[in-house]
Every structure is written in structure tokens, then in C-alpha cells.
């Protein structure tokens, strides 16, 4: 039984004596040494055992060593990105069972190590697969604290510091958008943020809708978005009772940007049917191509036809922080009525961290307020304007602010700007490399964001003219080459079809870990794995 | 610059040499000693510095010490629950500013310590304030790992182990409910879980609604819930376009349970108007009183009138794990079409962890599927039935499973059962104590859950007969006594009015930390702070 300070002291001393070699070896040693919580169980921890101080501390430090090992591996270019196993194989490698009797703490630590062994290292410099890549260690530190503080964001009463942090950070983000005042909230992901925008728009324009529903209106409400938008916009129409048929997809141009004349034509078409166009979603950074819909012309149409302008900058929002890349992409953003912006994408904040901003103050509250007496009493000790719970459609709300606030403190506005510029430079470098190696790679379009879309060309297709036949062949290669990457475990790059072309690769730069030699590695590794295809 | 293994070695050795006294003192020493990341900045960490191993490790360990200090304090009955400050005062005590240039790592560590100093210790044994209390250290360890793994739950591709864990844990929970098969998902809180139930019900009963919206139906949809239900049910009606007028509140009895004859009467009334009653929400554990609506009689009505039966057991769900307390509260639960159950409440899982379960498999997918080509490709390397992303209304989804899975491993089913029984025993003990000290306390009703509702009686009112006049006086005392608790910082117990009575205290037992002497403390402390009121 590990109960006294002396036990810990001896343990630590023998650990220090044993330290030799590289930091990596240190980590290993520590892990071996610490296998001392052994047969102890959760009942030996706080709060079950009031004297659980040492066991609790030992367990947490043992865990921390496992986590730090994972951080080392994630940042080690010699380590693999993943150890791929098919689901049925994976089940055999793990013990996922829920037991009748609880297991010893040591088994839990082993569970943690095994879980991380088979987890994809999304922060590895060779993970180019998702809009959220990277492992920002300051944000991670913030999330450890968030877990430890384990509170709920609905009232100042139980989250005083975090509530104030929300107010400071969200006000700064609105200022960056270009607004004075307004209101914002953090939501569990961009889809829910977009839902908030839709709800606020409907409530603002048709205040009876909250009580009466569709019966408050004689006519059908209609919303508009480009055919490249994120699928959550359409989901919104289903959830809110409009029906997806009343979420009109506006065609986009070759670059993936909404065609504004088509928007106007479709608005007129729906109006002619007696319907009520009320909401336009403008995407700033589409999911696949990274395209930016032209804000100013869309804002003109919204003004002309009295429609709410929402900007879904879940993906592209981070570029608001860069003087170099903000324009022309975000020119006119201040004309929007609402903006979704996910720090958990380009800004590298840990999942989840999504924000929704409104130009008008007071709308979130009047739209979502249900006035629960038991939480939002009017006779509290403090100024209740700080209670946010009645503004949201959740009740309990996870603390997503601390990790973002801490990042802002660490990087400052200048550091975030440098981060954005670095990501864009990596995308530009890849484009340049693809252009140079044009026998092996085919660039699909000049990117506006950090999404780079291209085909890999294996040896047998390098001399073939680039026509529909070749494209069909190149598309067939994508899933095979992706499977080879995953089986080799050396890197991950996503692929998908879109409405204009079959499968192609889309590489994402949203991790601060990626440097030029990682971009070189990506191309070389694709060629190594795929040249015989 | 702290870069070499020797530096760390020397640091650790001097730390070990300095160890004397209690574990608490150890923590202090470590924190002082480790103030060595000093003027280093985030650019000295991974991944910005490829050789950032030692700085990264030092920073994380320094942070861990700060966090462990907070864990010690949370579990120390001599420490306060909170150090209350009014918002404007709090702003002066903190530096929340977002700087132009990033701050040193040491400042961030200090920020963390200061944040925790002013954070309410929701895991303290004298925090009785919220449905989510406690700091389960195994769950917390799980959340640290979750942060470190930083992945997204939409595909097996990037969250293989976690996706399998979801499938194992959710299947076990459905088994506990009493179902074979079915489907489930984790959602960001009970409100969104309830929203899922509503959407699935609407889609199942009116499959055209997804595309056509309200236009798919000739008549108005109507839902029913008790007047004691959680406010998210009403919010659901607003969000989904029914309108809150079409969420009918069924009266409840003195215990706070839905009156089933009233439900039937109201269903008939709405049908007579040509409307379509389609959804009944049955609350298992109301927020304020902890009442359980009678499931079997409600299920009979649902069967008779062809309505979906949803059980909102966000709060009471944990009692499904206890043989002793499950019946009669949950008798008939297997007849439900859907069940919300929040492990982040009675089960002590860290926020957020909410689950929604369906008897029918396939419904989540057909209801919410938007078929995003770029994520849910059909030509993947692995069996894509494991991709969950197309079943949800979020796109990205936080990993809420690991911390729950790890708790199940630690406690086993028996440990969770013991936890539930302990919480109920604490509530029973409080009721018994209140009965004994009936000059000082007035029990409002015999609780069915761990919510204990009562008034505190100051000296001047102890001999007054218990009538409306006394109740009015007792109610006025609640906010004042609560304010005194917060200013003293010694404990927190919530109060609120409900529809039948003015302000009263509602004590919650959902923390494993609470023992009988803590219950005694609560009553003594209320009397100490309030007897002169």
C-alpha cells in the first residue's frame, strides 16, 4: 500500500537516480517505476478515501507520464501517425468489457496506454486529413484544467471566472469581425452554431413563431445556401421544421463560390410562389474546396429582399486574424447579421470550441429564454446579467472557453496572426511543389484557403492526356492509395468526390506542426506508396 | 533555458530532498520549485520547437502540480467551497486581457492557479448546489486523456478505439434499460438528447416531414409533458417549429408527478380540435422535486392514442443501476420508445456526458442523415457501419465516451450500484435529520430521488404555526441565507420557487464525496449562518 510521503519520496529518488539517456528514455523509466498503484482501486482515491491524497497524486502522475509519452510520439516524425486495425481485429486487441467488479488502478493506467497506442495521432506533422488537426499544447493544458474544474457554464454562481473569460474573448472576436456591441455564445460545434443563427433569424423576423410555430405564418419560410455549403445548413432546415426542400441550394462557380445572380433568381422564383425567403447562408471557407462566397454582393441581395445574412465561417474564420489573408475573403463581413467561427479548426483550439456571433444584442435571450425558475432566479446575490444559461438551447454547457482564452494569452493576437500566415504559406508551398512536379500531381484549382485539392498520378498514367478518362482512373486510385497510407501508418490525407468531379485528394493545413519538409514528405510518400497503381 | 535531461534531474532531486511534512506541503514545494519555465514562451514548446521535449514536459508537470493542488483543496473539508467575489470585483482581481504579444509560460501557469483560486469547488463535500456535483477522479483522468488524444467522433478512421467504446457502453446501457438491440448516441447535454428524441419521433411517425416540413401535414402536431418537466422540452417545441403553445403542460400532483387522467383529457381536447398528439415526455426525476412520472399508466395512454413515449431520465437515470431504488421508479421503462440518461449527473461523469437511447435501430440514421460525401464515403478501407457522424445533427462531436468507459472499468456495475445506493442513503439521512430537528427545518415532501426540499426556520419563526404567513417568511430567508453561505464560502445549497410554493431550499446529493458528517455540517452551518434571520 502506497500511503506515506516516504514511499513517494523513495520512489521518486530511485527514479531520479535511474535517469540516463534521452528524454524519451526518461519517460519510459518513469512509466515502469510508477507501476506501483498496482492492486489499489478507485476506492483508495479521493473522495472515497479521505486520506487518498498520495494514491490520488500517484495515479494522476502515472497517468500524466502516459499522456506525455503520447505527446512525445505525436511530435516525433519517426513515429507512425496510426497503427491501423480493422474494427473486428481491434476488438480482439482491446479489452473493452464492462466488468461486474471494478478493476485495479494499474489496469486503468494500462487501459489508457493501450487506448493511446491505437489512437490516430491527429497532432502528428504528417496528419493532413481533417479540418481539425494539430495538438496545441497550451490549449491542451487548458482542457486539463477545464476537466479538473468540472463546472457548468450556465451561471456566474458556479463558473465565475470562466463566465468573465467568455465575455472578454467573445467581445474581442466580435471586434475582430468589425462590430461594436452585439452578443455571442459558444456552442458544441459549428452545426449547432449555425442552428443558433437560424433560430435567431426566425425569431427576429417572426417573433410569434416561438409560441405559434409555422401556424404563425401564412406562407412557407425558405432559406438559401450554396451547393458547396456544410451539410449542417440543410440539417438545420430539417431540424427546425422547414423541411430540406425549403433549403434552396444555389449553384456555385468553378472555384466553389456561390453565383450571386443565381441566388437572386432563386429568391425571386420562391417569392413568385408566395413563399417567404428570409435567410441566406454565405460560406466563408467551404469544407471541401475552401472557397469563400462573395460577401458584399450577397449582402446586397439580402438587403434588397430583406433577408438575414448569416456567414458560416466555421472553417475560414481564423483568417480574420491575418492582415494578409483577411481580404478579399472577408470583405463585407461586418454587414452580416450573424457569424459562425470555430476556433477548433484553423486556430488549433482543442475540440470542441465553436462560436456564434450576432450583431444585435438581446436576441439570443429573447429567442431561447424559457425562464427556468430554479436556475435563473432574479433575487440572487450578484448581478444576474452574467448568467448565460437562458440564452442557450442547451441547459448545462461545457466550458469551452478556458482553453481558447489560454491560447490567446500564450500567442497574443500577433502569434495567432503568425499561425494563420504559416498555415497559408504551407498551402502555397504545396501548390508550388505540385506545379513543379506536374508529371506526378495534378492541381485541381488555385486554393483560397488551406485546402489543396489534387490528384496523384501513378507511373502508368503520366503520359496520358488529362481528360475524363484519365480523371476516372485517377479517382479510382484515391481510396486505394488512402488505404495504403493507413496500412503503412505513415500519414493521412483525405479524399472525396464532389458534385463536379469524382474522388480527389484534399490536403489540409491546420496544424502548427507542419513545416516544409513535412509537405515534401507528403508528396514523396504518396509517390512511394502509389507509383505502381 | 531548461533543455537537458540533467536540468530536469537536478530539479527533481532537489525537489525530493526538500520533501517534508504532509502531502499538501509536498504540492506547495513542487509548485515553487518548478517555477523554471520562467520566461520561456509557447514557441519553446512542441510543435513550434521540434526539440521542445523537455520544456513541454516541464510545463505539463508544472501544470499538473497546480491541478493536483486544486484536487487536494477540493477534497479538504478545511478548505472553502468558494471565494466569492462580485463580477466587478472579480474583474479587478484577474488579468483577463488578450494581449498583442504572447505571454511567458510562467504567466500562463500563474493564470491557471489564479483561475482555480476563484473557481467554485464543485467537487467539495459541502457543495450541494447542482445536479452535477462531485469530482470523480477516474472520470477526470479520462478527460485528461480525451484532451490529449484530441479527436473527433464522426468516423472510425480517426477515432477507432473511442468509437468501439461508444458501441460497447451504449449497448450495455440499453441492456440496463431492458432492451435488446436499438441504437443510441452521445449528445452535448440532456437538452440536445431530448431534441434527438423529438426529431426521431417526428421522423418515424411522419417520414415526409424531413423534406417537406410542416407542409407535409394538414394538421398541427402537439406534444405533452408535465408542468414539472425540464425546460428543454418546451425549448424543443420552439426550436423544431411546433411553437411552445403546442407543447401542452400536464398538471402534476402534490409530489410533482404527472396526473395521468389529465394527460388523457388534454390529449382528447387537442384531438377534438383536429390536431395531432404525437409525443409524450415522461420525466424520471424532475429537476426541482426529483419526482418520477408513473411510466406504465403513461405508456398505456401512449399506446391507446398512438403517441411516442419518451422518458427524460437525464436526472434520475443513474438509479437504473440500483436494484434497490430502480423500482417502482422505473417500472415500465422498457416500454419507452426513447430514453435520455445523463451520466454527468447521478453517475458523476465529468461534464459533459449525456446519452439518448432508442428502442428502434436505424432511426437515428434515417432521421439525421445528410450524406456528406466528403466524410462518409462508401469506398473506405474499413467497414463503414462504424462511422457515426451521419446519425447526428452535429458534424464534429466531442469525445464524451472515454471518461465514462474508464469509470465503468474502475467501478464495475457493482461499484456504480453502491454509488447510487450511497447517494440515496445520504438523502434519506438528511430527511431523517430534518425530521429530528423539526423546530429548525421543515421538510416539504418525502423525496423520491436525491433532491431534498425544505425550509430553514430561524429562531424568531420557530414557534409560529406553519401556515402561509410563515411560508412567506421562510421563503424570504432563502436568498439571504444563500448569500451568506456564498460570502462565508463554507457551502452551497440551491434554492428556488416552484409553481406550488415560493422559495425553498433543494439540497442535492450527487457527489460521492458526501458522507453523514457532511450532511450534519450542512444543517449546522445553515443554523449558524441563519438563526438570527
Short mmCIF file of C-alpha atoms in Angstrom, two decimals, chain A residues 6 111 143 146-147 154 165 170 192 196 231 272 333 335 355 390 399 440 452 461 488:
data_model
loop_
_atom_site.label_atom_id
_atom_site.label_comp_id
_atom_site.label_asym_id
_atom_site.label_seq_id
_atom_site.Cartn_x
_atom_site.Cartn_y
_atom_site.Cartn_z
CA UNK A 6 8.20 8.47 2.40
CA UNK A 111 -6.10 0.77 -20.50
CA UNK A 143 -8.53 21.46 -21.30
CA UNK A 146 -11.22 22.58 -17.54
CA UNK A 147 -11.71 18.92 -16.68
CA UNK A 154 -24.97 28.33 -17.09
CA UNK A 165 -13.47 34.93 -19.79
CA UNK A 170 -16.24 36.81 -27.41
CA UNK A 192 -25.25 23.91 -33.56
CA UNK A 196 -28.48 29.24 -33.38
CA UNK A 231 -24.35 19.87 -44.65
CA UNK A 272 -43.31 34.26 -57.00
CA UNK A 333 -18.14 40.53 -43.14
CA UNK A 335 -22.51 43.53 -42.90
CA UNK A 355 -18.59 30.37 -31.51
CA UNK A 390 -31.17 31.28 -20.50
CA UNK A 399 -16.69 25.01 -20.51
CA UNK A 440 3.21 13.19 -60.68
CA UNK A 452 -5.32 21.89 -51.51
CA UNK A 461 -0.88 7.44 -66.33
CA UNK A 488 1.62 1.88 -43.69
#
